[in-house]
Amino acid sequence: MKTNGSRYVLLAFACFIAFILYFVIKVQTDSAYDHELMLEDYYRQEKKINKQYDAETAVTEDLKPQISQTTTTVEIRFQNQAETLIGTALFLRPSSQKSDFEVPFRIHPKQVLSIPKSKLEKGLWYVTFEWRENGKDLRFKQNLYVE
C-alpha cells in the first residue's frame, strides 16, 4: 500500500498532541504541581477593599512603622506612639502560602516588635500591619527582603 507524506505529518501531529495532553493531565492531577492563591478567601478579602483603602490612606509619614534587621531579628518600631497599640502583623510569602503567618501585637510606647529571623525564610515577604491609634483604624503595607 502506498502512502504519501501527509499521513506522516498527521501521525506526527497526533503524537505531539498526545504528548502535550499527557503533561496537562499530569500537572492537573498531581498534587506536587498545585497552584494556590496567596489567600484562601481571596474574593472575600476583595469586598473589604474600601475599608482597607481608608485605613491605608490614614497612615501619614509620621505614623509609618520603621522596619530594620539585625543578625537575628527583624525589628518594627512604630512612630509617634502615645498610647498602647494593639494590632496584627501579617507576613505573606509570595512563593509559599505554607510560610505565611500572623503576629498579634500589643506594644507600649517606645517598645519594639521583634520577630526572630528563624521564623522568616530568606527572600521577599509582603508585610501588612493593621492597628488602631487615636480612634483611627490604620493599615500599612511594605515589602521586606530578609537577608
Coordinates of C-alpha atoms in Angstrom, one line a residue:
M1 CA 0.0 0.0 0.0
K2 CA 1.3 3.4 -1.0
T3 CA 1.3 6.3 1.5
N4 CA 2.0 9.9 0.9
G5 CA 3.8 12.3 3.2
S6 CA 0.6 13.9 4.6
R7 CA -0.2 10.8 6.6
Y8 CA 3.2 11.1 8.3
V9 CA 2.5 14.7 9.1
L10 CA -0.9 13.8 10.6
L11 CA 0.7 11.0 12.6
A12 CA 3.4 13.3 14.0
F13 CA 0.8 15.9 14.8
A14 CA -1.3 13.4 16.7
C15 CA 1.7 12.2 18.6
F16 CA 2.6 15.8 19.5
I17 CA -1.0 16.4 20.8
A18 CA -0.9 13.2 22.8
F19 CA 2.4 14.3 24.3
I20 CA 1.0 17.7 25.3
L21 CA -2.2 16.2 26.7
Y22 CA -0.2 13.8 28.8
F23 CA 1.6 16.6 30.6
V24 CA -1.6 18.7 31.0
I25 CA -3.3 15.7 32.7
K26 CA -0.2 15.0 34.8
V27 CA 0.0 18.6 36.1
Q28 CA -3.7 18.8 36.8
T29 CA -3.9 15.5 38.8
D30 CA -0.6 15.6 40.7
S31 CA -0.7 17.5 44.0
A32 CA 3.0 18.4 43.6
Y33 CA 2.0 20.8 40.9
D34 CA -0.8 22.6 42.9
H35 CA -1.0 26.3 42.2
E36 CA -2.5 28.2 45.0
L37 CA -3.8 31.7 45.6
M38 CA -1.9 33.7 48.2
L39 CA -5.0 33.8 50.3
E40 CA -7.7 31.1 50.6
D41 CA -10.6 33.6 50.9
Y42 CA -9.2 36.0 48.2
Y43 CA -12.6 37.1 46.9
R44 CA -14.0 37.7 50.4
Q45 CA -10.9 39.9 51.1
E46 CA -11.7 42.0 48.0
K47 CA -15.0 43.1 49.5
K48 CA -13.2 44.8 52.3
I49 CA -11.2 46.9 49.9
N50 CA -12.9 50.3 50.7
K51 CA -12.3 49.9 54.4
Q52 CA -8.7 48.9 53.8
Y53 CA -8.1 51.8 51.4
D54 CA -9.4 54.3 54.0
A55 CA -7.1 52.7 56.7
E56 CA -4.1 52.9 54.3
T57 CA -4.6 56.5 53.3
A58 CA -5.0 57.5 57.0
V59 CA -1.3 56.5 57.6
T60 CA 0.9 59.6 57.3
E61 CA 4.7 59.7 57.1
D62 CA 5.0 60.2 60.8
L63 CA 2.8 57.1 61.6
K64 CA 4.6 54.6 59.3
P65 CA 6.3 51.8 61.1
Q66 CA 10.1 51.6 60.6
I67 CA 11.5 48.1 59.8
S68 CA 15.1 47.3 60.5
Q69 CA 17.0 44.0 60.5
T70 CA 19.7 42.7 62.9
T71 CA 21.5 39.5 62.5
T72 CA 18.9 37.5 64.5
T73 CA 15.7 39.6 64.4
V74 CA 13.5 41.9 62.3
E75 CA 12.6 44.9 64.5
I76 CA 9.5 47.1 63.9
R77 CA 9.2 50.5 65.5
F78 CA 6.0 52.5 65.4
Q79 CA 6.5 56.3 65.2
N80 CA 4.9 58.9 67.4
Q81 CA 3.3 56.4 69.6
A82 CA 1.4 58.0 72.5
E83 CA -0.6 55.0 73.6
T84 CA -0.5 51.2 73.7
L85 CA -1.0 49.9 70.2
I86 CA -3.0 46.7 69.6
G87 CA -3.0 45.1 66.2
T88 CA -1.6 42.4 63.9
A89 CA 1.3 42.0 61.6
L90 CA 0.6 39.7 58.6
F91 CA 3.7 38.2 56.9
L92 CA 2.9 36.8 53.4
R93 CA 5.5 34.8 51.4
P94 CA 4.7 35.2 47.7
S95 CA 6.4 31.9 46.8
S96 CA 4.8 29.7 49.5
Q97 CA 1.4 30.0 51.3
K98 CA 2.6 27.5 53.9
S99 CA 5.1 30.0 55.2
D100 CA 2.5 32.8 55.9
F101 CA 1.8 33.7 59.5
E102 CA 0.2 36.4 61.5
V103 CA 1.6 38.0 64.7
P104 CA -0.8 39.8 67.1
F105 CA 0.9 42.5 69.0
R106 CA 0.4 44.8 72.0
I107 CA 3.1 47.4 72.1
H108 CA 3.5 50.0 74.8
P109 CA 5.1 53.4 74.0
K110 CA 8.8 53.2 72.9
Q111 CA 8.7 49.3 72.7
V112 CA 9.8 47.4 69.6
L113 CA 8.1 44.5 68.0
S114 CA 10.8 41.8 67.4
I115 CA 10.3 38.9 65.0
P116 CA 13.0 36.2 65.1
K117 CA 14.6 35.6 61.7
S118 CA 14.3 31.9 62.4
K119 CA 10.5 32.3 61.6
L120 CA 11.3 34.0 58.3
E121 CA 12.9 32.3 55.3
K122 CA 15.3 34.4 53.3
G123 CA 13.8 36.3 50.5
L124 CA 10.8 38.5 49.8
W125 CA 7.9 38.9 52.2
Y126 CA 4.8 41.1 52.0
V127 CA 4.2 42.6 55.4
T128 CA 0.8 44.2 56.4
F129 CA 0.4 46.0 59.7
E130 CA -3.1 46.7 61.0
W131 CA -3.6 48.7 64.2
R132 CA -5.8 51.3 65.9
E133 CA -4.4 54.6 67.1
N134 CA -6.2 57.7 68.4
G135 CA -9.5 56.2 67.4
K136 CA -8.5 55.5 63.8
D137 CA -8.0 52.2 62.0
L138 CA -4.6 52.2 60.3
R139 CA -3.1 49.8 57.8
F140 CA 0.4 49.9 56.3
K141 CA 1.9 47.5 53.7
Q142 CA 5.6 47.1 53.0
N143 CA 7.8 44.7 51.1
L144 CA 10.5 43.2 53.2
Y145 CA 13.5 41.4 51.9
V146 CA 15.0 39.1 54.6
E147 CA 18.7 38.5 54.2

